[in-house]
Amino acid sequence: MSAKVKVKNVKAVRTSKSRKAKVSNEALGGVSSGHQCCNRRDGAVEGIQEAGADLSDLFCQLKNPVVAAKLVRAIRCRNRKVIEELIGANCEVVCFFHQGRFACVRIACVFGNCCDVRISFDICVSQGNCRNQF
């Protein structure tokens, strides 16, 4: 899954060294709360972009059947260490739980220089024997 964002109202700003693009708050649907905040960078925007790249990479690895089988087994066996190796440094296992006939893991990830973005999600797989070999 990929998301495309169209940005309008981009203005070229001339600086002494180079030309840079400036996106107005109106183009992003934001409300300006004064002149002092107009030039600040929004860490949440950068965090969302980082999250998109990292989570895309994570889910792309799951196309590999060996990696997918490893994740399924780790969820069923509640193996935090294996799951955290697969999901990367920005993410951690919050908890394991059951939901009906599914074994689940809740994962939380933080992104951005100041951890401005937190994304959490659940992955649930049908319950099976933890010792099953794939």
PDB file of C-alpha atoms in Angstrom:
ATOM      1  CA  MET A   1       0.000   0.000   0.000  1.00  0.00           C
ATOM      2  CA  SER A   2       1.374   3.399  -0.841  1.00  0.00           C
ATOM      3  CA  ALA A   3       0.047   6.843  -0.157  1.00  0.00           C
ATOM      4  CA  LYS A   4       0.526   9.769  -2.478  1.00  0.00           C
ATOM      5  CA  VAL A   5       0.175  13.314  -1.239  1.00  0.00           C
ATOM      6  CA  LYS A   6      -0.364  16.215  -3.572  1.00  0.00           C
ATOM      7  CA  VAL A   7       0.794  19.567  -2.290  1.00  0.00           C
ATOM      8  CA  LYS A   8      -0.402  22.798  -3.808  1.00  0.00           C
ATOM      9  CA  ASN A   9       0.637  26.363  -3.021  1.00  0.00           C
ATOM     10  CA  VAL A  10       4.366  25.677  -3.137  1.00  0.00           C
ATOM     11  CA  LYS A  11       6.331  28.901  -3.491  1.00  0.00           C
ATOM     12  CA  ALA A  12       9.980  29.295  -4.407  1.00  0.00           C
ATOM     13  CA  VAL A  13      11.860  31.246  -1.771  1.00  0.00           C
ATOM     14  CA  ARG A  14      15.123  32.915  -2.731  1.00  0.00           C
ATOM     15  CA  THR A  15      17.884  32.656  -0.164  1.00  0.00           C
ATOM     16  CA  SER A  16      21.423  33.885  -0.434  1.00  0.00           C
ATOM     17  CA  LYS A  17      22.741  30.375  -1.191  1.00  0.00           C
ATOM     18  CA  SER A  18      20.011  28.540  -3.068  1.00  0.00           C
ATOM     19  CA  ARG A  19      16.347  28.268  -3.961  1.00  0.00           C
ATOM     20  CA  LYS A  20      14.139  26.279  -1.596  1.00  0.00           C
ATOM     21  CA  ALA A  21      10.491  25.334  -1.741  1.00  0.00           C
ATOM     22  CA  LYS A  22       8.174  26.562   0.992  1.00  0.00           C
ATOM     23  CA  VAL A  23       4.813  24.949   1.655  1.00  0.00           C
ATOM     24  CA  SER A  24       2.149  27.194   3.114  1.00  0.00           C
ATOM     25  CA  ASN A  25       0.021  26.069   6.073  1.00  0.00           C
ATOM     26  CA  GLU A  26      -3.089  26.461   3.947  1.00  0.00           C
ATOM     27  CA  ALA A  27      -1.763  23.877   1.453  1.00  0.00           C
ATOM     28  CA  LEU A  28      -1.500  21.344   4.247  1.00  0.00           C
ATOM     29  CA  GLY A  29      -4.864  22.238   5.744  1.00  0.00           C
ATOM     30  CA  GLY A  30      -3.262  23.686   8.858  1.00  0.00           C
ATOM     31  CA  VAL A  31      -4.089  26.870  10.707  1.00  0.00           C
ATOM     32  CA  SER A  32      -1.350  29.365  11.363  1.00  0.00           C
ATOM     33  CA  SER A  33      -1.188  30.430  14.989  1.00  0.00           C
ATOM     34  CA  GLY A  34       1.157  33.351  14.498  1.00  0.00           C
ATOM     35  CA  HIS A  35       4.195  34.450  12.601  1.00  0.00           C
ATOM     36  CA  GLN A  36       6.736  32.835  14.940  1.00  0.00           C
ATOM     37  CA  CYS A  37       5.635  29.283  14.088  1.00  0.00           C
ATOM     38  CA  CYS A  38       5.469  29.631  10.316  1.00  0.00           C
ATOM     39  CA  ASN A  39       9.123  28.815   9.696  1.00  0.00           C
ATOM     40  CA  ARG A  40       9.472  25.952  12.178  1.00  0.00           C
ATOM     41  CA  ARG A  41       9.724  22.433  10.828  1.00  0.00           C
ATOM     42  CA  ASP A  42       7.022  20.054  11.961  1.00  0.00           C
ATOM     43  CA  GLY A  43       8.653  16.982  13.509  1.00  0.00           C
ATOM     44  CA  ALA A  44       5.415  15.029  13.193  1.00  0.00           C
ATOM     45  CA  VAL A  45       5.456  15.398   9.408  1.00  0.00           C
ATOM     46  CA  GLU A  46       9.020  14.119   9.257  1.00  0.00           C
ATOM     47  CA  GLY A  47       8.085  11.315  11.678  1.00  0.00           C
ATOM     48  CA  ILE A  48       5.186  10.229   9.481  1.00  0.00           C
ATOM     49  CA  GLN A  49       7.495  10.143   6.459  1.00  0.00           C
ATOM     50  CA  GLU A  50      10.008   8.031   8.406  1.00  0.00           C
ATOM     51  CA  ALA A  51       7.191   5.740   9.548  1.00  0.00           C
ATOM     52  CA  GLY A  52       6.005   5.278   5.974  1.00  0.00           C
ATOM     53  CA  ALA A  53       9.438   4.227   4.813  1.00  0.00           C
ATOM     54  CA  ASP A  54      10.203   1.942   7.770  1.00  0.00           C
ATOM     55  CA  LEU A  55       6.822   0.226   7.929  1.00  0.00           C
ATOM     56  CA  SER A  56       6.807  -0.245   4.170  1.00  0.00           C
ATOM     57  CA  ASP A  57      10.153  -2.029   4.455  1.00  0.00           C
ATOM     58  CA  LEU A  58       8.831  -4.142   7.334  1.00  0.00           C
ATOM     59  CA  PHE A  59       5.754  -5.312   5.461  1.00  0.00           C
ATOM     60  CA  CYS A  60       7.730  -5.872   2.253  1.00  0.00           C
ATOM     61  CA  GLN A  61       9.925  -8.401   4.089  1.00  0.00           C
ATOM     62  CA  LEU A  62       6.788 -10.350   4.947  1.00  0.00           C
ATOM     63  CA  LYS A  63       6.416 -11.260   1.261  1.00  0.00           C
ATOM     64  CA  ASN A  64       9.231 -13.730   1.879  1.00  0.00           C
ATOM     65  CA  PRO A  65       7.573 -17.006   3.025  1.00  0.00           C
ATOM     66  CA  VAL A  66      10.455 -17.857   5.381  1.00  0.00           C
ATOM     67  CA  VAL A  67      10.179 -14.496   7.150  1.00  0.00           C
ATOM     68  CA  ALA A  68       6.369 -14.723   7.271  1.00  0.00           C
ATOM     69  CA  ALA A  69       6.549 -18.230   8.780  1.00  0.00           C
ATOM     70  CA  LYS A  70       9.078 -17.019  11.346  1.00  0.00           C
ATOM     71  CA  LEU A  71       6.730 -14.185  12.381  1.00  0.00           C
ATOM     72  CA  VAL A  72       3.691 -16.478  12.600  1.00  0.00           C
ATOM     73  CA  ARG A  73       5.560 -18.936  14.792  1.00  0.00           C
ATOM     74  CA  ALA A  74       6.912 -16.140  17.001  1.00  0.00           C
ATOM     75  CA  ILE A  75       3.398 -14.760  17.522  1.00  0.00           C
ATOM     76  CA  ARG A  76       1.960 -18.183  18.360  1.00  0.00           C
ATOM     77  CA  CYS A  77       4.874 -18.949  20.721  1.00  0.00           C
ATOM     78  CA  ARG A  78       4.877 -15.437  22.200  1.00  0.00           C
ATOM     79  CA  ASN A  79       8.533 -14.989  21.315  1.00  0.00           C
ATOM     80  CA  ARG A  80       9.179 -11.292  21.911  1.00  0.00           C
ATOM     81  CA  LYS A  81      12.867 -11.474  20.944  1.00  0.00           C
ATOM     82  CA  VAL A  82      12.236 -12.920  17.464  1.00  0.00           C
ATOM     83  CA  ILE A  83       9.432 -10.451  16.747  1.00  0.00           C
ATOM     84  CA  GLU A  84      11.533  -7.457  17.827  1.00  0.00           C
ATOM     85  CA  GLU A  85      14.398  -8.648  15.591  1.00  0.00           C
ATOM     86  CA  LEU A  86      11.974  -8.732  12.653  1.00  0.00           C
ATOM     87  CA  ILE A  87      10.236  -5.406  13.305  1.00  0.00           C
ATOM     88  CA  GLY A  88      13.354  -3.284  13.794  1.00  0.00           C
ATOM     89  CA  ALA A  89      14.753  -0.789  16.236  1.00  0.00           C
ATOM     90  CA  ASN A  90      11.904   1.752  16.105  1.00  0.00           C
ATOM     91  CA  CYS A  91       9.318  -0.793  17.202  1.00  0.00           C
ATOM     92  CA  GLU A  92       8.681  -2.953  20.245  1.00  0.00           C
ATOM     93  CA  VAL A  93       6.276  -5.634  21.368  1.00  0.00           C
ATOM     94  CA  VAL A  94       3.741  -4.169  23.799  1.00  0.00           C
ATOM     95  CA  CYS A  95       1.850  -7.341  24.673  1.00  0.00           C
ATOM     96  CA  PHE A  96       0.512 -10.669  23.497  1.00  0.00           C
ATOM     97  CA  PHE A  97      -3.176 -11.551  23.686  1.00  0.00           C
ATOM     98  CA  HIS A  98      -5.840 -13.850  22.276  1.00  0.00           C
ATOM     99  CA  GLN A  99      -8.870 -12.682  20.389  1.00  0.00           C
ATOM    100  CA  GLY A 100     -11.312 -15.462  19.686  1.00  0.00           C
ATOM    101  CA  ARG A 101      -9.434 -18.109  17.731  1.00  0.00           C
ATOM    102  CA  PHE A 102      -6.478 -15.806  17.042  1.00  0.00           C
ATOM    103  CA  ALA A 103      -3.123 -15.344  18.742  1.00  0.00           C
ATOM    104  CA  CYS A 104      -2.150 -11.667  18.591  1.00  0.00           C
ATOM    105  CA  VAL A 105       0.719  -9.300  19.251  1.00  0.00           C
ATOM    106  CA  ARG A 106       0.424  -5.545  19.749  1.00  0.00           C
ATOM    107  CA  ILE A 107       3.352  -3.583  18.337  1.00  0.00           C
ATOM    108  CA  ALA A 108       4.177   0.074  18.987  1.00  0.00           C
ATOM    109  CA  CYS A 109       6.631   2.100  16.915  1.00  0.00           C
ATOM    110  CA  VAL A 110       7.957   5.616  17.431  1.00  0.00           C
ATOM    111  CA  PHE A 111       9.345   7.831  14.697  1.00  0.00           C
ATOM    112  CA  GLY A 112      10.867  11.272  14.296  1.00  0.00           C
ATOM    113  CA  ASN A 113      13.800  13.004  15.940  1.00  0.00           C
ATOM    114  CA  CYS A 114      11.765  13.747  19.062  1.00  0.00           C
ATOM    115  CA  CYS A 115       9.494  10.688  18.850  1.00  0.00           C
ATOM    116  CA  ASP A 116       6.746  12.943  17.500  1.00  0.00           C
ATOM    117  CA  VAL A 117       4.831  10.021  15.968  1.00  0.00           C
ATOM    118  CA  ARG A 118       3.682   6.819  17.647  1.00  0.00           C
ATOM    119  CA  ILE A 119       1.983   4.103  15.636  1.00  0.00           C
ATOM    120  CA  SER A 120       0.597   0.967  17.210  1.00  0.00           C
ATOM    121  CA  PHE A 121      -0.984  -1.981  15.488  1.00  0.00           C
ATOM    122  CA  ASP A 122      -1.993  -5.565  16.120  1.00  0.00           C
ATOM    123  CA  ILE A 123      -1.069  -8.617  14.107  1.00  0.00           C
ATOM    124  CA  CYS A 124      -3.291 -11.640  14.700  1.00  0.00           C
ATOM    125  CA  VAL A 125      -2.832 -15.125  13.291  1.00  0.00           C
ATOM    126  CA  SER A 126      -4.972 -18.215  13.638  1.00  0.00           C
ATOM    127  CA  GLN A 127      -3.989 -20.206  16.678  1.00  0.00           C
ATOM    128  CA  GLY A 128      -1.964 -23.268  15.967  1.00  0.00           C
ATOM    129  CA  ASN A 129       0.584 -25.434  17.629  1.00  0.00           C
ATOM    130  CA  CYS A 130       3.496 -23.287  18.751  1.00  0.00           C
ATOM    131  CA  ARG A 131       5.885 -26.139  17.931  1.00  0.00           C
ATOM    132  CA  ASN A 132       4.705 -26.572  14.332  1.00  0.00           C
ATOM    133  CA  GLN A 133       7.568 -26.509  11.861  1.00  0.00           C
ATOM    134  CA  PHE A 134       6.890 -24.595   8.679  1.00  0.00           C
TER     135      PHE A 134
END
